[in-house]
Short mmCIF file of C-alpha atoms in Angstrom, two decimals:
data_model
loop_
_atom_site.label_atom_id
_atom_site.label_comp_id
_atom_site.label_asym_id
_atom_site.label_seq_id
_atom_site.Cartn_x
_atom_site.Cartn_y
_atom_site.Cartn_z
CA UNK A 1 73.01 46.89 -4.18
CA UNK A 2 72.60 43.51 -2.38
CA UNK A 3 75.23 40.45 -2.70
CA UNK A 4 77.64 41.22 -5.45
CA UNK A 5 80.86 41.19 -3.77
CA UNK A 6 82.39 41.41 -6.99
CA UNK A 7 80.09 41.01 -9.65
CA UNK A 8 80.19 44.70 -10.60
CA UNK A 9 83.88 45.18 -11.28
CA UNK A 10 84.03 41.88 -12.98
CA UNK A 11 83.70 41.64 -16.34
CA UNK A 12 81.83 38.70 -17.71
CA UNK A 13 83.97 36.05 -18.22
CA UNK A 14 84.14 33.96 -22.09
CA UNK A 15 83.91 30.10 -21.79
CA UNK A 16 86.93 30.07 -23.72
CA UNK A 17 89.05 31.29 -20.62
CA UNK A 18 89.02 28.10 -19.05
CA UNK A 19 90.13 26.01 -22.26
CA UNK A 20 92.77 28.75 -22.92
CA UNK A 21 94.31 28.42 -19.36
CA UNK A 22 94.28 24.84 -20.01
CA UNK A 23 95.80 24.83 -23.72
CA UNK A 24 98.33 26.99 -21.89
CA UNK A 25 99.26 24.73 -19.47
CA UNK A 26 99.52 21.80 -21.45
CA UNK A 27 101.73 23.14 -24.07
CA UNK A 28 104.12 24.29 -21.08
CA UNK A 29 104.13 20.89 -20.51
CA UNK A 30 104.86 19.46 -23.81
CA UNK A 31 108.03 22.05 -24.59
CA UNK A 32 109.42 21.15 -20.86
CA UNK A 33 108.75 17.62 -21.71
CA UNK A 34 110.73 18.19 -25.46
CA UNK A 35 113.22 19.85 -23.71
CA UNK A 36 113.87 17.28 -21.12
CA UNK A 37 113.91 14.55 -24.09
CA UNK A 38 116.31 16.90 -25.95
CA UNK A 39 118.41 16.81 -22.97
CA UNK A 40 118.15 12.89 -21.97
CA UNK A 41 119.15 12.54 -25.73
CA UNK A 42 122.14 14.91 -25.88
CA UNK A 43 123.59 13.35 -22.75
CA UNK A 44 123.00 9.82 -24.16
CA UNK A 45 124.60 10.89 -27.03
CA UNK A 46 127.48 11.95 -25.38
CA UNK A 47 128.22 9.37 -23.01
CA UNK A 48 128.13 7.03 -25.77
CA UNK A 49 131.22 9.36 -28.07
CA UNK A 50 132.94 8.93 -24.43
CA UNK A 51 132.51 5.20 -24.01
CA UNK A 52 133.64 4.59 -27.46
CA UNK A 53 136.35 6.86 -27.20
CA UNK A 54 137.45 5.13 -24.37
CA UNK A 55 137.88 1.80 -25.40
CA UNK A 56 139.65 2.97 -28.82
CA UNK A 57 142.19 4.97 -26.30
CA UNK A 58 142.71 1.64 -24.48
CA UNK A 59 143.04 -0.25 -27.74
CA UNK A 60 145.46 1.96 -29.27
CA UNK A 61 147.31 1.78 -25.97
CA UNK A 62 147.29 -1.89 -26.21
CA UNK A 63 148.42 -2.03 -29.76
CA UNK A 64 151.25 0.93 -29.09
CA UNK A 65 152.20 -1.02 -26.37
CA UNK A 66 152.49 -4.19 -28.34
CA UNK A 67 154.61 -2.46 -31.19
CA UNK A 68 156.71 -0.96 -28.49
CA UNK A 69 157.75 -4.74 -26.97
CA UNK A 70 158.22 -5.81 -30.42
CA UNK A 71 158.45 -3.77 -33.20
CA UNK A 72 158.49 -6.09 -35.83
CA UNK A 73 156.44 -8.66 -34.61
CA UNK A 74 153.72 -6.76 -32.77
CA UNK A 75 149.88 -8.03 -33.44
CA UNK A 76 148.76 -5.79 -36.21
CA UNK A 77 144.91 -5.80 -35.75
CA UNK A 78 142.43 -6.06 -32.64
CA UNK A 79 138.88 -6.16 -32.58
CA UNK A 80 136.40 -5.25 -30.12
CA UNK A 81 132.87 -6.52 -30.90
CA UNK A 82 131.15 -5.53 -28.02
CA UNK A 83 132.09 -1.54 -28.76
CA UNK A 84 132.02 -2.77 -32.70
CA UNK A 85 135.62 -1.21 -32.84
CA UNK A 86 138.60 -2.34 -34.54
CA UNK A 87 142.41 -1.33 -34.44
CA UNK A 88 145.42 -1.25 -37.11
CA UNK A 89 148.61 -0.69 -36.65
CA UNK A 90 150.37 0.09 -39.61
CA UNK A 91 154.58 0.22 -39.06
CA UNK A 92 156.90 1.65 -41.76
CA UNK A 93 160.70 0.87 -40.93
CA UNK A 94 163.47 2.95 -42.18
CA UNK A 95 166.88 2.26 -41.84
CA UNK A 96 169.26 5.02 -39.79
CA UNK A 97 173.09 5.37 -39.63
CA UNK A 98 173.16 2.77 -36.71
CA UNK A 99 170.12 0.76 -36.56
CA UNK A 100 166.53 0.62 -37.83
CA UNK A 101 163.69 3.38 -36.51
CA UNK A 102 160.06 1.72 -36.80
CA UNK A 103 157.25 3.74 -36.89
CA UNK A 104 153.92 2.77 -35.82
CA UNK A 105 150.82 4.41 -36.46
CA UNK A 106 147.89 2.68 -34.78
CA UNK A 107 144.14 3.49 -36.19
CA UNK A 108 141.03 2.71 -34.00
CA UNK A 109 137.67 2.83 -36.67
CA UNK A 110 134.26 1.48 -36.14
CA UNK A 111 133.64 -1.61 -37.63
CA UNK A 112 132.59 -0.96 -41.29
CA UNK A 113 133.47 2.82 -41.14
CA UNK A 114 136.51 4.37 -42.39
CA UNK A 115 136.78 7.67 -40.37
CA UNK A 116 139.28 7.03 -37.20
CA UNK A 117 137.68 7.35 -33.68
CA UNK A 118 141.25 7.63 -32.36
CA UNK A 119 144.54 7.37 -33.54
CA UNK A 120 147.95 7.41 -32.17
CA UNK A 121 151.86 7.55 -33.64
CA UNK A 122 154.81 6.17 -32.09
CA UNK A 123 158.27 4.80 -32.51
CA UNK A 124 161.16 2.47 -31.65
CA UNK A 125 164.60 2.76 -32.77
CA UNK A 126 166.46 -0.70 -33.00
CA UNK A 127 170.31 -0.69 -32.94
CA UNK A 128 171.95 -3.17 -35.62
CA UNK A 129 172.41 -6.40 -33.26
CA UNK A 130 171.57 -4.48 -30.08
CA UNK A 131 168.30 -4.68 -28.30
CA UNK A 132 165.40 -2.43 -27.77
CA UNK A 133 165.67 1.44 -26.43
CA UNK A 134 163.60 1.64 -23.27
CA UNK B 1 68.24 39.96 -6.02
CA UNK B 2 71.19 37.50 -5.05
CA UNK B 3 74.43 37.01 -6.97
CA UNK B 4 76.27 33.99 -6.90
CA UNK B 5 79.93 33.66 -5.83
CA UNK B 6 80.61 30.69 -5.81
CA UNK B 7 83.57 28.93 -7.96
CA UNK B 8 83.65 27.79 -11.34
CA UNK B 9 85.78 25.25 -12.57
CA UNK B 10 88.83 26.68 -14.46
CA UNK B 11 88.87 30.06 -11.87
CA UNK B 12 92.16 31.81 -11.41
CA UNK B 13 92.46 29.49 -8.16
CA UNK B 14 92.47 26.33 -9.74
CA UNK B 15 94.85 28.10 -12.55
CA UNK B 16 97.22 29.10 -10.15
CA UNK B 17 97.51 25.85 -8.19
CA UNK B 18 97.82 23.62 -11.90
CA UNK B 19 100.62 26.58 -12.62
CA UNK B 20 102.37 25.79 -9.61
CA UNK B 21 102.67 22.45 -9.81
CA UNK B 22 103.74 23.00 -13.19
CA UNK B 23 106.71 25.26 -12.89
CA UNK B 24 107.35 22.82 -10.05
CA UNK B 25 107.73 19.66 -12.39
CA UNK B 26 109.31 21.72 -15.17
CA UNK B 27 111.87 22.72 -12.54
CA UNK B 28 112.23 19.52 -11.47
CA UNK B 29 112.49 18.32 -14.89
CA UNK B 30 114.95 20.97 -16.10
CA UNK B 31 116.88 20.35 -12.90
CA UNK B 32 117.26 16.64 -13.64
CA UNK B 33 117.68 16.84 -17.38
CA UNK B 34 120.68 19.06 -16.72
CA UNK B 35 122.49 16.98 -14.12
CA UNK B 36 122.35 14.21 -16.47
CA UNK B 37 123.93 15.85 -19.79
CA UNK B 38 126.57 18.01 -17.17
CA UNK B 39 127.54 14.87 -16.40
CA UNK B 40 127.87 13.22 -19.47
CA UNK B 41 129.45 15.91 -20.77
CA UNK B 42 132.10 15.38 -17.69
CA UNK B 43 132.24 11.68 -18.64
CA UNK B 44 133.44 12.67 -22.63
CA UNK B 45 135.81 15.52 -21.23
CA UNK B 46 137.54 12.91 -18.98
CA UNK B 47 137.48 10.59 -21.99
CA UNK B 48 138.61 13.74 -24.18
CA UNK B 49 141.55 14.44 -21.71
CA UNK B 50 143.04 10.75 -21.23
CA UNK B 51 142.96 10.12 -25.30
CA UNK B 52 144.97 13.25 -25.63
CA UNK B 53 147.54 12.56 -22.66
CA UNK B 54 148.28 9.30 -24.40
CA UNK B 55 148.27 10.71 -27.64
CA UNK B 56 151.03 12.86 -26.36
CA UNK B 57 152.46 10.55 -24.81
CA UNK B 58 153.29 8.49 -27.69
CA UNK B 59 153.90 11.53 -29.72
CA UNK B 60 156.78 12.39 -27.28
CA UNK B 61 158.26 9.00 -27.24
CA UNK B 62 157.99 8.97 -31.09
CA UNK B 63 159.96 12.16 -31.36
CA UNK B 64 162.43 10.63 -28.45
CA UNK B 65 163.19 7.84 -30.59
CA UNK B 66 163.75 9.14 -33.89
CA UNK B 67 166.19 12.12 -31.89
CA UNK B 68 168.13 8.91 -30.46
CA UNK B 69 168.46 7.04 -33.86
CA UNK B 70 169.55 10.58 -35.05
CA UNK B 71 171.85 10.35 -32.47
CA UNK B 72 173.31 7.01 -32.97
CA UNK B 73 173.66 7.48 -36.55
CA UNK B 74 175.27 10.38 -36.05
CA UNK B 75 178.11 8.96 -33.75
CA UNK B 76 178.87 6.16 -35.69
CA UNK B 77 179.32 7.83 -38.82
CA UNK B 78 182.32 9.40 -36.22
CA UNK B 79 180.87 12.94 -34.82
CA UNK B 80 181.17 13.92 -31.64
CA UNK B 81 178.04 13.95 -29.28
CA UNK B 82 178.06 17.74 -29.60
CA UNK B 83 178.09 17.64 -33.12
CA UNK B 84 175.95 14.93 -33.63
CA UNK B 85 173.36 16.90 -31.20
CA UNK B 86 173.26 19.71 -33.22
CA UNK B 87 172.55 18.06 -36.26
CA UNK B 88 169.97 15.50 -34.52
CA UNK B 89 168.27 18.72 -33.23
CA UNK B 90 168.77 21.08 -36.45
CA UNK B 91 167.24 18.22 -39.03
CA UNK B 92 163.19 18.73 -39.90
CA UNK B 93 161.25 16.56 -37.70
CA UNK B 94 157.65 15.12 -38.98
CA UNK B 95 155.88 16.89 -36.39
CA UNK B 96 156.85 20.48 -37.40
CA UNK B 97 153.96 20.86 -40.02
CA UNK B 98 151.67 19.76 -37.90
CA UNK B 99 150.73 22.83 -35.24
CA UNK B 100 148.91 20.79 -32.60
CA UNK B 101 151.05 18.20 -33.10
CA UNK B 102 154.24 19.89 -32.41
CA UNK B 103 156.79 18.87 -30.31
CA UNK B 104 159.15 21.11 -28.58
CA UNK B 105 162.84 19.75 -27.92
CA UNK B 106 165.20 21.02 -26.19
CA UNK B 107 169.57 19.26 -26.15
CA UNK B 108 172.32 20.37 -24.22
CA UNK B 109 175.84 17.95 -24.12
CA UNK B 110 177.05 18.10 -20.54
CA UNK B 111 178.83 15.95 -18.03
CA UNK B 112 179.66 13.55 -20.76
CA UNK B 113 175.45 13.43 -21.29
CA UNK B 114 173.52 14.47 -23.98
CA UNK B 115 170.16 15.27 -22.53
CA UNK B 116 166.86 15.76 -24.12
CA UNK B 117 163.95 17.73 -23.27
CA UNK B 118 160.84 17.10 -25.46
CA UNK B 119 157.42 18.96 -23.83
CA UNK B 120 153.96 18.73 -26.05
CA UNK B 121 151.28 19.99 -23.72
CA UNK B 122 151.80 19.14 -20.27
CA UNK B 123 153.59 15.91 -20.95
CA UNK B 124 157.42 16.20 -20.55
CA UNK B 125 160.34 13.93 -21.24
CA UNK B 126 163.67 14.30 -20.03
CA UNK B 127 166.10 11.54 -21.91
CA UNK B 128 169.90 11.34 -21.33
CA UNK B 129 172.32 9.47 -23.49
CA UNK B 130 175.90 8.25 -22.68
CA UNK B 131 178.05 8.17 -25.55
CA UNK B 132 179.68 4.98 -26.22
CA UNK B 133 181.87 3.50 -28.58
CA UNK B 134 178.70 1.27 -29.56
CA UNK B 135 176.53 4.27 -30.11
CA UNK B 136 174.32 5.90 -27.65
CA UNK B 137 173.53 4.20 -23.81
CA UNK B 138 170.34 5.44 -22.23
CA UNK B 139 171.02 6.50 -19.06
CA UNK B 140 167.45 8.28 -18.05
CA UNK B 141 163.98 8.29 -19.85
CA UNK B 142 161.70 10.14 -17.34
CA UNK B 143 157.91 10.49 -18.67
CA UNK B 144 156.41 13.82 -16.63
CA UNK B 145 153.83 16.28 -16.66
CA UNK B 146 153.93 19.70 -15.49
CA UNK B 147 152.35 21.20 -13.01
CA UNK B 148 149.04 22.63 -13.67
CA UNK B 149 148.52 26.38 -13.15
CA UNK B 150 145.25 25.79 -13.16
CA UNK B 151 143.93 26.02 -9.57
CA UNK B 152 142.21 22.70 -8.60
CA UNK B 153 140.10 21.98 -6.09
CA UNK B 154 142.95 20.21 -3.97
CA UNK B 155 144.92 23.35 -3.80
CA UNK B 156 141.70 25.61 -2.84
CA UNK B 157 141.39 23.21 0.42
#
């Protein structure tokens, strides 16, 4: 036997081996390349629920805040159309033994959607002719 | 008679090198794709976390309030503060049918104070009243958390 290193043992090889390898190969790449899409996307996805939920926590804080100062003349509404958001603050008032206990419950929705993003209760009890409690 | 040797294109060399750099680039890829949505996801758990202290923060000082106009009613319609506690504390509160909402309060009458503890979470408040013949003075209203027994990083150093 002269030459064949190998030739023997080998068997002969199909032309489709090469375009197999290849089809192999490239559809590694396309499910790593989904996946890393799926992942961009998720984390886009979730950045955004934490920037919106973000500003509605500060706008809720700004509104409690505001209804805390004043009960009965706090702003009622605040808008936000760079994060498309907008606040209510709805305050019921009921009258106690010695004063007047306002509730507040402040609502942060998307603009044109009804399902809260964030919302928030809170209270202030006014004493008949006496100021604010802290 | 003489066999060739040589390569082909598409041999198990060429394979192997493309199949490196591959799982190279996927690993890469994988790598970076999941430092971006663990952090994201850090970004909406901070978010997550802040929305909830201030939720119960206003949820305490909600409770707070309506205890204290509880309380003020209470002492002008003539009870004493001990009496007026008790019933301030015994009356349903709006947050009892509401699990996750729940508040829990706590009232003792001592030292001519009536002090309130109200904890929901890790937020605490500690409130103490003087009673006066106008109603109810508030001597203390101390927003807290508690301690986490979570270890952190800070007490690992």
């Amino acid at each position: 036997m002269t030459g064949h290193a190998d030739g023997a043992a080998r068997a002969p090889r199909s032309p489709m081996v090469p375009h197999l390898g290849d089809a192999v190969l490239f559809l590694g790449m396309v499910v790593v390349l989904a996946t890393f899409l799926r992942l961009v996307s998720f984390a886009m996805a979730q950045s955004e629920r934490g920037r919106v939920l973000a500003r509605a926590t500060a706008m809720a804080t700004t509104l409690a805040e505001e209804f805390a100062a004043s009960p009965s003349g706090s702003r009622r509404e605040l808008e936000d159309p760079e994060a498309r958001l907008v606040a209510r603050c709805d305050v019921t008032q009921e009258a106690t033994g010695g004063g007047v206990l306002y509730r507040a419950t402040v609502e942060v929705t998307e603009q044109g959607g009804e399902a809260p993003v964030y919302e928030v209760s809170t209270a202030r009890y006014v004493r008949d002719g006496g100021g604010d409690r802290p | 008679m003489t066999g060739s040797v040589g390569r082909r294109p598409g041999d198990a060399d060429d394979l192997g090198a493309l199949s490196l750099a591959l799982l190279l680039v996927t690993l890469c890829a994988m790598a970076l794709g999941l430092l971006i949505a663990s952090m994201s996801v850090s970004t909406l758990t901070l978010s997550e976390t802040r929305a909830e202290t201030v939720r119960s923060t206003y949820r305490l000082e909600s409770v707070a309030q309506s205890l204290v106009a509880r309380l003020d009613g209470a002492c002008s319609r003539g009870m004493s503060p001990g009496e007026a506690l008790g019933v301030a504390l015994a009356e349903p509160r709006d947050d009892e049918g509401d699990p996750a909402g729940r508040v829990d309060v706590s009232g003792a009458y001592e030292d001519g104070l009536v002090r309130l503890r109200l904890e929901r979470g890790r937020r605490t408040l500690a409130v103490a009243l003087e009673p006066t013949p106008e109603g109810m003075e508030v001597r203390e209203w101390a927003m807290g958390a508690m301690p986490n027994e979570e270890p952190s990083l800070g007490s690992l150093l």
